[in-house]
XYZ file of N, CA and C in Angstrom:
861
model
N -68.081 12.146 38.345
C -67.478 11.215 39.307
C -67.650 11.763 40.723
N -68.079 10.911 41.644
C -68.296 11.356 43.009
C -66.973 11.629 43.710
N -67.079 12.360 44.829
C -65.881 12.673 45.609
C -65.217 11.401 46.119
N -66.064 10.401 46.506
C -65.521 9.135 46.990
C -64.756 8.418 45.887
N -65.352 8.399 44.674
C -64.680 7.736 43.548
C -63.361 8.426 43.203
N -63.348 9.770 43.262
C -62.126 10.525 42.981
C -61.042 10.218 43.999
N -61.447 10.106 45.253
C -60.487 9.816 46.313
C -59.890 8.424 46.130
N -60.762 7.468 45.759
C -60.286 6.100 45.548
C -59.332 6.044 44.354
N -59.708 6.758 43.280
C -58.860 6.795 42.086
C -57.488 7.377 42.411
N -57.476 8.486 43.171
C -56.204 9.104 43.537
C -55.384 8.187 44.425
N -56.057 7.458 45.319
C -55.361 6.530 46.220
C -54.672 5.435 45.419
N -55.403 4.897 44.424
C -54.827 3.853 43.576
C -53.634 4.394 42.788
N -53.766 5.610 42.257
C -52.662 6.223 41.524
C -51.436 6.394 42.411
N -51.673 6.796 43.663
C -50.557 6.955 44.604
C -49.851 5.635 44.844
N -50.643 4.558 44.964
C -50.051 3.245 45.198
C -49.228 2.779 44.006
N -49.694 3.121 42.794
C -49.035 2.664 41.581
C -47.954 3.618 41.091
N -47.823 4.760 41.738
C -46.831 5.746 41.301
C -45.425 5.179 41.468
N -44.540 5.417 40.523
C -43.153 4.944 40.632
C -42.499 5.507 41.887
N -41.768 4.679 42.657
C -41.142 5.147 43.891
C -40.253 6.367 43.687
N -39.605 6.430 42.513
C -38.695 7.530 42.258
C -39.386 8.872 42.136
N -40.706 8.888 41.968
C -41.436 10.139 41.839
C -41.866 10.712 43.186
N -41.583 10.012 44.248
C -41.887 10.507 45.583
C -40.608 11.051 46.194
N -40.639 12.303 46.644
C -39.436 12.933 47.197
C -38.933 12.153 48.399
N -37.680 11.853 48.386
C -37.043 11.064 49.432
C -37.146 11.721 50.792
N -37.109 13.047 50.831
C -37.003 13.732 52.116
C -38.313 14.296 52.644
N -39.185 14.804 51.733
C -40.434 15.398 52.212
C -41.656 14.555 51.873
N -41.485 13.545 51.008
C -42.574 12.652 50.679
C -43.588 13.217 49.702
N -43.297 14.383 49.128
C -44.244 14.999 48.202
C -44.173 14.348 46.824
N -45.183 14.640 45.996
C -45.216 14.122 44.636
C -44.721 15.167 43.633
N -43.986 16.163 44.112
C -43.448 17.177 43.214
C -42.418 16.549 42.281
N -42.233 17.168 41.134
C -41.260 16.650 40.176
C -39.862 16.630 40.804
N -39.155 15.511 40.647
C -37.829 15.380 41.236
C -36.781 16.045 40.345
N -35.688 16.462 40.976
C -34.604 17.099 40.231
C -33.757 16.042 39.528
N -33.102 16.439 38.469
C -32.200 15.523 37.784
C -30.819 15.496 38.456
N -30.393 16.664 38.942
C -29.036 16.757 39.485
C -28.886 16.179 40.895
N -29.970 16.177 41.667
C -29.898 15.670 43.043
C -30.857 14.499 43.191
N -30.355 13.276 43.102
C -31.186 12.063 43.039
C -32.157 11.922 44.211
N -33.436 11.743 43.879
C -34.426 11.381 44.884
C -35.150 12.514 45.568
N -34.778 13.780 45.276
C -35.438 14.873 45.995
C -36.080 15.859 45.019
N -37.066 16.573 45.524
C -37.791 17.546 44.710
C -37.052 18.879 44.687
N -37.517 19.770 43.836
C -36.867 21.071 43.694
C -36.916 21.875 44.982
N -38.027 21.818 45.686
C -38.161 22.573 46.928
C -37.126 22.127 47.960
N -36.928 20.830 48.103
C -35.931 20.334 49.052
C -34.521 20.665 48.576
N -34.315 20.589 47.270
C -32.995 20.904 46.722
C -32.620 22.352 46.995
N -33.606 23.236 46.900
C -33.346 24.654 47.140
C -33.107 24.964 48.615
N -33.409 24.027 49.486
C -33.210 24.225 50.928
C -31.855 23.709 51.414
N -31.071 23.112 50.528
C -29.762 22.585 50.924
C -28.845 23.736 51.334
N -28.266 23.696 52.524
C -27.410 24.786 53.007
C -25.965 24.658 52.501
N -25.772 24.866 51.208
C -24.454 24.717 50.600
C -23.439 25.677 51.220
N -22.200 25.248 51.268
C -21.111 26.146 51.625
C -20.460 26.576 50.314
N -20.894 27.721 49.807
C -20.392 28.190 48.524
C -18.974 28.714 48.614
N -18.764 29.623 49.556
C -17.436 30.203 49.740
C -17.105 30.181 51.231
N -16.224 29.291 51.677
C -15.900 29.187 53.101
C -15.287 30.475 53.644
N -15.650 30.814 54.860
C -15.017 31.971 55.503
C -13.675 31.584 56.116
N -13.546 30.315 56.503
C -12.280 29.842 57.068
C -11.544 29.035 56.006
N -10.375 29.493 55.604
C -9.612 28.828 54.559
C -9.089 27.469 55.007
N -8.978 27.249 56.305
C -8.412 25.996 56.812
C -9.455 24.882 56.919
N -10.526 25.130 57.665
C -11.483 24.048 57.938
C -12.702 24.098 57.031
N -12.854 25.161 56.232
C -13.962 25.245 55.304
C -15.281 25.648 55.915
N -15.243 26.196 57.116
C -16.486 26.582 57.781
C -17.096 27.803 57.106
N -18.417 27.855 57.074
C -19.103 28.943 56.380
C -19.191 30.209 57.221
N -19.023 30.074 58.538
C -19.116 31.226 59.436
C -17.807 31.359 60.213
N -17.782 32.275 61.192
C -16.577 32.471 61.975
C -16.111 31.194 62.639
N -14.796 31.001 62.712
C -14.269 29.721 63.196
C -13.274 29.901 64.344
N -13.705 29.674 65.608
C -12.781 29.779 66.734
C -11.767 28.638 66.778
N -12.110 27.486 66.211
C -11.215 26.322 66.263
C -9.873 26.615 65.613
N -9.895 27.268 64.468
C -8.667 27.483 63.711
C -7.837 28.635 64.249
N -8.331 29.327 65.281
C -7.552 30.365 65.946
C -6.697 29.783 67.063
N -6.959 28.542 67.418
C -6.191 27.900 68.478
C -4.763 27.632 68.017
N -3.835 27.694 68.955
C -2.422 27.505 68.624
C -2.158 26.129 68.037
N -2.819 25.102 68.576
C -2.574 23.742 68.087
C -3.030 23.551 66.645
N -3.935 24.425 66.199
C -4.410 24.302 64.825
C -3.299 24.585 63.819
N -2.300 25.349 64.220
C -1.198 25.671 63.325
C -0.269 24.486 63.124
N -0.424 23.455 63.930
C 0.433 22.272 63.840
C -0.317 21.071 63.294
N -1.415 21.302 62.629
C -2.208 20.183 62.132
C -1.473 19.415 61.035
N -1.826 18.150 60.913
C -1.173 17.285 59.924
C -1.830 17.365 58.553
N -2.999 17.984 58.458
C -3.642 18.145 57.155
C -3.646 19.625 56.788
N -3.671 19.903 55.496
C -3.612 21.287 55.053
C -4.917 22.018 55.268
N -5.996 21.428 54.782
C -7.288 22.094 54.895
C -8.421 21.098 54.693
N -9.604 21.511 55.089
C -10.820 20.724 54.881
C -11.808 21.536 54.059
N -12.552 20.838 53.212
C -13.670 21.450 52.519
C -14.884 20.557 52.697
N -16.049 21.188 52.853
C -17.298 20.455 53.073
C -18.357 20.955 52.109
N -19.298 20.071 51.799
C -20.361 20.429 50.862
C -21.394 21.339 51.501
N -21.819 21.007 52.739
C -22.951 21.717 53.342
C -22.688 22.049 54.801
N -23.476 23.002 55.297
C -23.517 23.275 56.731
C -24.413 22.233 57.396
N -24.032 21.834 58.595
C -24.752 20.765 59.281
C -25.909 21.351 60.076
N -27.012 21.644 59.399
C -28.186 22.176 60.072
C -29.157 21.049 60.404
N -30.347 21.391 60.862
C -31.306 20.370 61.289
C -31.715 19.453 60.140
N -31.886 20.024 58.947
C -32.302 19.203 57.815
C -31.202 18.220 57.418
N -29.948 18.705 57.394
C -28.841 17.828 57.041
C -28.614 16.760 58.114
N -28.880 17.117 59.354
C -28.755 16.144 60.445
C -29.749 15.002 60.241
N -30.949 15.338 59.812
C -31.970 14.314 59.565
C -31.594 13.456 58.362
N -31.074 14.056 57.316
C -30.660 13.289 56.144
C -29.594 12.276 56.516
N -28.598 12.743 57.281
C -27.518 11.839 57.673
C -28.022 10.746 58.602
N -28.931 11.089 59.496
C -29.494 10.095 60.411
C -30.267 9.028 59.638
N -31.017 9.447 58.631
C -31.762 8.496 57.820
C -30.823 7.504 57.140
N -29.721 7.996 56.666
C -28.781 7.139 55.938
C -27.863 6.346 56.870
N -27.258 7.053 57.797
C -26.203 6.470 58.624
C -26.740 5.556 59.720
N -27.821 5.949 60.369
C -28.318 5.214 61.525
C -29.574 4.380 61.249
N -30.365 4.802 60.242
C -31.612 4.080 59.960
C -31.527 3.238 58.696
N -30.371 3.248 58.058
C -30.121 2.356 56.936
C -30.902 2.640 55.674
N -31.324 3.897 55.473
C -32.052 4.245 54.256
C -31.032 4.431 53.125
N -30.816 3.377 52.362
C -29.755 3.367 51.357
C -30.031 4.299 50.183
N -31.275 4.747 50.025
C -31.591 5.650 48.910
C -30.881 6.992 49.048
N -30.418 7.302 50.261
C -29.705 8.562 50.457
C -28.274 8.510 49.923
N -27.748 7.331 49.685
C -26.347 7.203 49.291
C -26.038 7.995 48.024
N -26.846 7.825 46.973
C -26.591 8.521 45.709
C -26.653 10.033 45.886
N -27.597 10.491 46.707
C -27.752 11.923 46.936
C -26.522 12.498 47.631
N -26.088 11.860 48.731
C -24.938 12.353 49.476
C -23.658 12.293 48.640
N -23.521 11.233 47.844
C -22.347 11.110 46.985
C -22.316 12.231 45.953
N -23.465 12.520 45.349
C -23.509 13.594 44.356
C -23.173 14.944 44.998
N -23.634 15.146 46.218
C -23.368 16.406 46.916
C -21.890 16.567 47.244
N -21.269 15.520 47.765
C -19.860 15.634 48.118
C -18.991 15.659 46.862
N -19.489 15.074 45.776
C -18.776 15.157 44.508
C -18.711 16.601 44.024
N -19.820 17.338 44.202
C -19.807 18.746 43.817
C -18.812 19.520 44.666
N -18.703 19.165 45.949
C -17.748 19.838 46.824
C -16.317 19.593 46.341
N -16.038 18.392 45.850
C -14.702 18.107 45.327
C -14.438 18.920 44.062
N -15.440 19.050 43.214
C -15.287 19.862 42.005
C -14.974 21.310 42.364
N -15.677 21.848 43.348
C -15.412 23.212 43.805
C -14.018 23.326 44.411
N -13.610 22.316 45.136
C -12.283 22.295 45.743
C -11.199 22.308 44.663
N -11.421 21.555 43.599
C -10.454 21.506 42.509
C -10.292 22.860 41.834
N -11.361 23.632 41.772
C -11.283 24.972 41.194
C -10.598 25.951 42.146
N -10.788 25.732 43.443
C -10.264 26.653 44.445
C -8.777 26.462 44.716
N -8.300 25.227 44.670
C -6.942 24.936 45.103
C -5.852 25.691 44.341
N -5.909 25.797 43.007
C -4.860 26.560 42.311
C -4.755 28.004 42.796
N -5.906 28.596 43.174
C -5.893 29.967 43.679
C -5.264 30.033 45.061
N -5.574 29.052 45.907
C -4.998 29.024 47.250
C -3.494 28.764 47.218
N -3.077 27.915 46.306
C -1.673 27.509 46.239
C -0.875 28.305 45.218
N -1.486 29.341 44.679
C -0.756 30.173 43.749
C -0.384 29.480 42.461
N -1.196 28.465 42.069
C -0.969 27.713 40.825
C 0.324 26.914 40.822
N 1.037 26.865 41.936
C 2.313 26.152 41.949
C 2.146 24.649 42.108
N 0.924 24.239 42.487
C 0.706 22.812 42.695
C -0.074 22.183 41.544
N -0.090 22.877 40.402
C -0.778 22.373 39.226
C 0.245 22.230 38.112
N 0.155 21.134 37.367
C 1.188 20.793 36.400
C 1.387 21.843 35.327
N 0.335 22.440 34.796
C 0.484 23.416 33.732
C -0.837 24.044 33.381
N -0.844 24.969 32.417
C -2.085 25.635 32.007
C -3.153 24.618 31.608
N -4.354 24.820 32.118
C -5.439 23.916 31.770
C -5.494 22.661 32.610
N -4.471 22.424 33.440
C -4.446 21.242 34.291
C -5.201 21.532 35.581
N -6.012 20.597 36.033
C -6.745 20.781 37.275
C -6.005 20.141 38.436
N -6.215 20.732 39.615
C -5.672 20.144 40.832
C -6.492 18.897 41.149
N -5.825 17.831 41.537
C -6.539 16.641 41.965
C -5.639 15.812 42.870
N -6.245 15.053 43.780
C -5.439 14.177 44.644
C -4.938 12.974 43.866
N -3.846 12.380 44.357
C -3.336 11.155 43.743
C -4.174 9.950 44.144
N -4.715 10.011 45.351
C -5.575 8.923 45.812
C -6.518 9.422 46.881
N -7.610 8.696 47.034
C -8.608 8.996 48.059
C -8.585 7.886 49.097
N -8.689 8.265 50.350
C -8.886 7.279 51.410
C -10.050 7.767 52.272
N -10.339 7.065 53.350
C -11.509 7.405 54.161
C -11.252 7.055 55.619
N -12.028 7.663 56.490
C -11.920 7.384 57.925
C -12.560 6.026 58.197
N -11.808 5.088 58.748
C -12.381 3.757 59.014
C -13.248 3.757 60.260
N -14.101 2.751 60.362
C -14.916 2.577 61.564
C -14.477 1.309 62.276
N -14.837 1.202 63.543
C -14.478 0.023 64.325
C -15.309 -1.180 63.892
N -14.860 -2.358 64.273
C -15.605 -3.582 63.977
C -16.991 -3.537 64.609
N -17.063 -2.990 65.840
C -18.356 -2.885 66.521
C -19.321 -2.002 65.743
N -18.813 -0.849 65.269
C -19.668 0.066 64.533
C -20.069 -0.516 63.172
N -19.151 -1.234 62.548
C -19.444 -1.834 61.250
C -20.525 -2.900 61.383
N -20.457 -3.698 62.452
C -21.477 -4.720 62.682
C -22.829 -4.083 63.000
N -22.795 -2.955 63.686
C -24.021 -2.269 64.077
C -24.739 -1.668 62.873
N -23.980 -1.023 61.975
C -24.573 -0.324 60.831
C -24.597 -1.163 59.566
N -23.635 -2.059 59.439
C -23.555 -2.876 58.236
C -22.737 -2.259 57.122
N -22.261 -1.040 57.300
C -21.453 -0.371 56.289
C -20.711 0.800 56.929
N -19.675 1.273 56.225
C -18.944 2.472 56.642
C -19.363 3.603 55.722
N -20.075 4.586 56.258
C -20.601 5.668 55.429
C -19.499 6.461 54.739
N -18.344 6.622 55.398
C -17.235 7.349 54.787
C -16.662 6.579 53.601
N -16.609 5.270 53.722
C -16.112 4.442 52.622
C -17.052 4.521 51.422
N -18.360 4.516 51.674
C -19.333 4.610 50.589
C -19.172 5.938 49.846
N -19.001 7.031 50.602
C -18.796 8.343 49.986
C -17.518 8.363 49.164
N -16.440 7.807 49.725
C -15.156 7.789 49.035
C -15.227 6.985 47.745
N -15.836 5.814 47.807
C -15.952 4.978 46.611
C -16.800 5.674 45.549
N -17.835 6.377 45.994
C -18.709 7.071 45.055
C -17.995 8.178 44.302
N -17.287 9.036 45.021
C -16.599 10.132 44.326
C -15.372 9.623 43.576
N -14.799 8.499 44.025
C -13.702 7.898 43.272
C -14.151 7.486 41.883
N -15.357 6.903 41.798
C -15.898 6.485 40.498
C -16.235 7.687 39.621
N -16.831 8.707 40.226
C -17.234 9.878 39.453
C -16.019 10.628 38.907
N -14.986 10.756 39.732
C -13.822 11.566 39.356
C -12.644 10.731 38.858
N -12.853 9.435 38.738
C -11.824 8.525 38.209
C -10.532 8.606 39.028
N -10.694 8.479 40.333
C -9.559 8.515 41.256
C -9.509 7.216 42.052
N -8.300 6.695 42.319
C -8.197 5.453 43.084
C -8.569 5.655 44.547
N -9.262 4.683 45.113
C -9.636 4.712 46.532
C -8.850 3.620 47.239
N -8.068 4.014 48.245
C -7.162 3.091 48.924
C -7.455 3.089 50.424
N -7.700 1.919 51.042
C -7.890 1.855 52.500
C -6.543 1.960 53.212
N -6.206 3.132 53.710
C -4.892 3.346 54.325
C -4.864 3.050 55.820
N -6.030 3.111 56.474
C -6.065 2.972 57.929
C -7.107 1.952 58.378
N -6.878 1.402 59.570
C -7.872 0.559 60.235
C -8.132 1.148 61.615
N -9.307 0.910 62.127
C -9.661 1.416 63.458
C -9.148 0.433 64.492
N -8.233 0.868 65.329
C -7.641 -0.024 66.328
C -8.358 0.042 67.666
N -9.130 1.107 67.887
C -9.867 1.256 69.138
C -11.284 1.729 68.852
N -12.239 1.176 69.592
C -13.626 1.627 69.491
C -13.794 2.787 70.457
N -13.983 4.001 69.921
C -13.977 5.199 70.755
C -15.370 5.679 71.168
N -16.401 5.002 70.733
C -17.744 5.449 71.070
C -18.162 6.628 70.218
N -19.388 7.112 70.414
C -19.910 8.196 69.596
C -19.249 9.519 69.965
N -18.606 10.141 68.981
C -17.898 11.392 69.213
C -18.847 12.547 69.488
N -20.077 12.459 69.008
C -21.018 13.559 69.183
C -21.360 13.806 70.646
N -21.121 12.817 71.503
C -21.425 12.966 72.915
C -20.246 13.521 73.716
N -19.134 13.818 73.069
C -17.912 14.199 73.774
C -17.585 15.674 73.587
N -16.835 16.213 74.561
C -16.336 17.578 74.443
C -15.146 17.591 73.485
N -14.690 18.780 73.149
C -13.561 18.900 72.238
C -12.323 18.187 72.777
N -11.995 18.420 74.050
C -10.810 17.801 74.637
C -10.948 16.284 74.703
N -12.162 15.799 74.972
C -12.396 14.357 75.011
C -12.240 13.737 73.630
N -12.675 14.455 72.597
C -12.509 13.968 71.226
C -11.034 13.829 70.886
N -10.272 14.870 71.190
C -8.832 14.863 70.878
C -8.137 13.720 71.594
N -8.452 13.533 72.861
C -7.789 12.493 73.657
C -8.168 11.099 73.157
N -9.439 10.889 72.838
C -9.884 9.559 72.422
C -9.336 9.161 71.064
N -8.932 10.144 70.257
C -8.453 9.857 68.908
C -6.968 9.498 68.847
N -6.230 9.760 69.920
C -4.773 9.662 69.879
C -4.258 8.303 69.419
N -4.917 7.227 69.820
C -4.430 5.887 69.478
C -5.522 5.067 68.790
N -6.373 5.753 68.027
C -7.543 5.086 67.465
C -7.296 4.422 66.120
N -6.178 4.743 65.451
C -5.967 4.243 64.093
C -4.592 3.613 63.912
N -4.566 2.553 63.118
C -3.323 1.879 62.736
C -3.245 1.804 61.212
N -2.037 1.627 60.672
C -1.904 1.502 59.220
C -2.566 0.227 58.697
N -3.158 0.325 57.531
C -3.677 -0.826 56.823
C -2.524 -1.423 56.010
N -2.239 -2.706 56.178
C -1.075 -3.317 55.534
C -1.182 -3.256 54.005
N -2.371 -3.477 53.483
C -2.554 -3.380 52.034
C -2.305 -1.956 51.549
N -2.785 -0.994 52.334
C -2.567 0.397 51.984
C -1.096 0.769 51.994
N -0.344 0.235 52.939
C 1.091 0.515 52.986
C 1.803 -0.032 51.750
N 1.384 -1.191 51.294
C 1.987 -1.766 50.091
C 1.720 -0.888 48.873
N 0.508 -0.348 48.801
C 0.175 0.526 47.673
C 0.990 1.810 47.737
N 1.126 2.387 48.926
C 1.925 3.599 49.064
C 3.378 3.353 48.664
N 3.883 2.190 49.033
C 5.265 1.854 48.695
C 5.476 1.821 47.189
N 4.459 1.405 46.440
C 4.569 1.346 44.984
C 4.335 2.710 44.333
N 3.496 3.520 44.980
C 3.210 4.838 44.406
C 4.441 5.732 44.468
N 5.096 5.765 45.630
C 6.272 6.619 45.801
C 5.877 8.077 45.879
N 6.820 8.933 46.116
C 6.527 10.366 46.172
C 6.877 11.004 44.841
N 6.154 12.102 44.512
C 6.351 12.778 43.239
C 7.196 14.029 43.369
N 7.599 14.353 44.577
C 8.389 15.568 44.722
C 8.669 15.860 46.174
N 8.908 17.107 46.470
C 9.234 17.497 47.837
C 8.032 17.361 48.753
N 8.299 17.202 50.023
C 7.219 16.981 50.986
C 6.702 18.294 51.535
N 5.530 18.190 52.150
C 4.885 19.367 52.717
C 5.440 19.656 54.111
N 5.452 20.901 54.494
C 5.796 21.299 55.841
C 4.494 21.601 56.576
N 4.428 21.286 57.846
C 3.161 21.396 58.576
C 2.988 22.717 59.313
N 3.736 23.748 58.899
C 3.543 25.063 59.488
C 3.220 26.055 58.389
N 2.618 27.203 58.789
C 2.382 28.261 57.830
C 1.039 28.177 57.151
N 0.755 29.187 56.355
C -0.504 29.271 55.638
C -0.513 28.346 54.445
N -1.715 28.127 53.902
C -1.844 27.237 52.751
C -0.995 27.715 51.592
N -0.915 29.042 51.388
C -0.122 29.575 50.285
C 1.356 29.269 50.477
N 1.827 29.350 51.739
C 3.230 29.044 52.019
C 3.526 27.573 51.794
N 2.530 26.737 52.034
C 2.730 25.299 51.908
C 2.825 24.855 50.444
N 2.577 25.786 49.530
C 2.604 25.438 48.121
C 3.999 25.063 47.642
N 5.024 25.288 48.462
C 6.370 24.875 48.111
C 6.460 23.373 47.941
N 5.458 22.680 48.416
C 5.484 21.222 48.349
C 4.996 20.686 47.013
N 5.011 21.514 45.959
C 4.528 21.051 44.650
C 5.215 19.755 44.263
N 4.427 18.778 43.853
C 4.990 17.500 43.446
C 4.886 16.427 44.508
N 4.502 16.777 45.759
C 4.353 15.775 46.807
C 3.117 14.926 46.546
N 3.111 13.732 47.111
C 1.961 12.835 46.996
C 0.766 13.472 47.689
N -0.350 13.573 47.000
C -1.541 14.217 47.555
C -2.574 13.159 47.936
N -2.978 13.173 49.200
C -3.951 12.214 49.725
C -5.171 12.977 50.219
N -6.337 12.537 49.801
C -7.597 13.153 50.217
C -8.341 12.203 51.143
N -8.574 12.632 52.390
C -9.339 11.846 53.357
C -10.810 12.247 53.275
N -11.696 11.273 53.196
C -13.127 11.532 53.107
C -13.827 11.067 54.384
N -14.748 11.885 54.874
C -15.580 11.507 56.020
C -16.942 12.175 55.849
N -17.898 11.805 56.708
C -19.234 12.359 56.564
C -19.356 13.755 57.155
N -18.738 13.998 58.312
C -18.911 15.287 58.974
C -17.620 15.728 59.668
N -17.345 17.017 59.607
C -16.199 17.626 60.279
C -16.742 18.447 61.433
N -16.303 18.110 62.651
C -16.756 18.854 63.829
C -15.603 19.652 64.424
N -14.672 18.989 65.083
C -13.496 19.684 65.624
C -12.246 19.443 64.791
N -12.293 18.443 63.921
C -11.125 18.115 63.114
C -10.183 17.131 63.776
N -10.496 16.670 64.989
C -9.586 15.776 65.706
C -9.451 14.426 65.012
N -10.549 13.905 64.486
C -10.493 12.615 63.784
C -9.658 12.734 62.511
N -9.944 13.748 61.706
C -9.197 13.969 60.467
C -7.722 14.191 60.765
N -7.433 14.973 61.797
C -6.043 15.281 62.116
C -5.266 14.035 62.522
N -5.888 13.179 63.326
C -5.215 11.948 63.739
C -4.970 11.041 62.539
N -5.966 10.911 61.672
C -5.804 10.103 60.465
C -4.687 10.664 59.589
N -4.679 11.984 59.436
C -3.665 12.623 58.599
C -2.267 12.393 59.155
N -2.131 12.460 60.478
C -0.834 12.217 61.094
C -0.331 10.808 60.839
N -1.230 9.846 60.958
C -0.847 8.452 60.696
C -0.477 8.249 59.232
N -1.212 8.898 58.338
C -0.915 8.772 56.907
C 0.438 9.397 56.588
N 0.749 10.506 57.228
C 2.058 11.132 57.015
C 3.183 10.204 57.490
N 2.954 9.553 58.613
C 3.951 8.592 59.102
C 4.130 7.444 58.118
N 3.019 6.955 57.583
C 3.075 5.859 56.616
C 3.810 6.287 55.351
N 3.518 7.494 54.883
C 4.166 7.989 53.671
C 5.663 8.155 53.896
N 6.028 8.639 55.070
C 7.452 8.796 55.395
C 8.155 7.441 55.371
N 7.514 6.455 55.939
C 8.103 5.118 56.008
C 8.169 4.470 54.628
N 7.094 4.634 53.830
C 7.007 3.931 52.553
C 7.710 4.640 51.399
N 7.739 5.983 51.461
C 8.275 6.735 50.324
C 9.472 7.604 50.669
N 9.745 7.765 51.969
C 10.869 8.614 52.365
C 10.481 10.061 52.585
N 9.223 10.401 52.390
C 8.777 11.783 52.598
C 7.298 11.781 52.954
N 6.856 12.730 53.780
C 5.436 12.804 54.117
C 4.615 13.279 52.928
N 3.334 13.016 52.989
C 2.418 13.411 51.916
C 1.682 14.690 52.283
N 1.146 15.352 51.276
C 0.174 16.412 51.512
C -1.163 15.735 51.799
N -1.798 16.084 52.890
C -3.073 15.464 53.240
C -4.159 16.536 53.272
N -5.230 16.276 52.563
C -6.384 17.157 52.497
C -7.605 16.405 53.016
N -8.632 17.140 53.402
C -9.847 16.522 53.927
C -11.053 17.011 53.144
N -11.960 16.085 52.858
C -13.225 16.419 52.205
C -14.350 15.740 52.971
N -15.273 16.516 53.485
C -16.389 15.954 54.243
C -17.718 16.425 53.653
N -18.747 15.636 53.894
C -20.059 16.005 53.382
C -20.598 17.242 54.102
N -20.420 17.316 55.439
C -20.959 18.434 56.201
C -19.916 19.017 57.147
N -20.074 20.313 57.428
C -19.232 21.005 58.418
C -20.158 21.541 59.503
N -19.952 21.071 60.733
C -20.827 21.486 61.832
C -20.406 22.841 62.375
C-alpha cells in the first residue's frame, strides 16, 4: 500500500472513530480511562489533586495566608475541601465547560468532585474526633446539599449554573438530597477581576433565601445542638447532631462567596428550626 493510500485510510479511520475514543482535553487517540470520563491516562495523571490539605480550614494544598486573618476565625462555615489545585490546566478545563459550553466536561468534573466528597467523608471523623458520627462503621455525611446560585444575567449568558450541575451530580452519586436554599439578589459581576476586599464587599447583600428551600428546612428541623462559629474544627465537634449543610461551588478563591452563603443559610436555619446549622463547603478547585 502506498504512503498516500495509508494516509487516506488513516484519515477515514479517524473520521469514523467513536467520539468517546478521542481524549476530551488533549485530543489524542490514547485509550481513555474508565474512572475519569472522556480523558486519557496521560491527562488523568496530570490532574493536580489535593490529597492532603495543608490548611485544615480552607483545604488549600500549600501555605494559606487567608486563614491567618482575624476575620477568618469568625467565618460562618466550618471548612472547605476541594478536589484539585487551580493550575493552568484546570483553568482551561473549567473555561471549556463554564464559558464555552462544552457539556462533555460535566461528567468529568462531577466525578472529580465526587471523589473529593468521598475523601472528605473519611477525613471528617478524624477532624471532629468521631463525635459527629452516629456509631462504629457509620460515615460522616451532610443532611443536604445546596449550591451557590447565579444571577439571572449570568444564567441567561451561560444557560446553566455550573455549581448546580455539580451539586446535582454528586447528590445522585452519593444519594443525598439537593435543595436550592438561596437565590442571587444582586448581579455582582465577575469576581475574578476583583481584589479580596472588593469581593467581600460585593458579596454582602448578594443572596436571599429561596422560599422553597425555607419550606424544606422547616420540615427537616434540627437534629441536635447547634454549631458555634468560634474555635478550631475539633472544638466545634460539640455540635454533634446539628443539621449539616454542604455548599457546592466550582472554585474557592478567598471564601467570601461561600462565607456569605453560609451566613444566610445559618440565618434561615435559625428562623426555620430554632438553631443554626453546621455549614461545610465543597468546591471542585482551590485557587
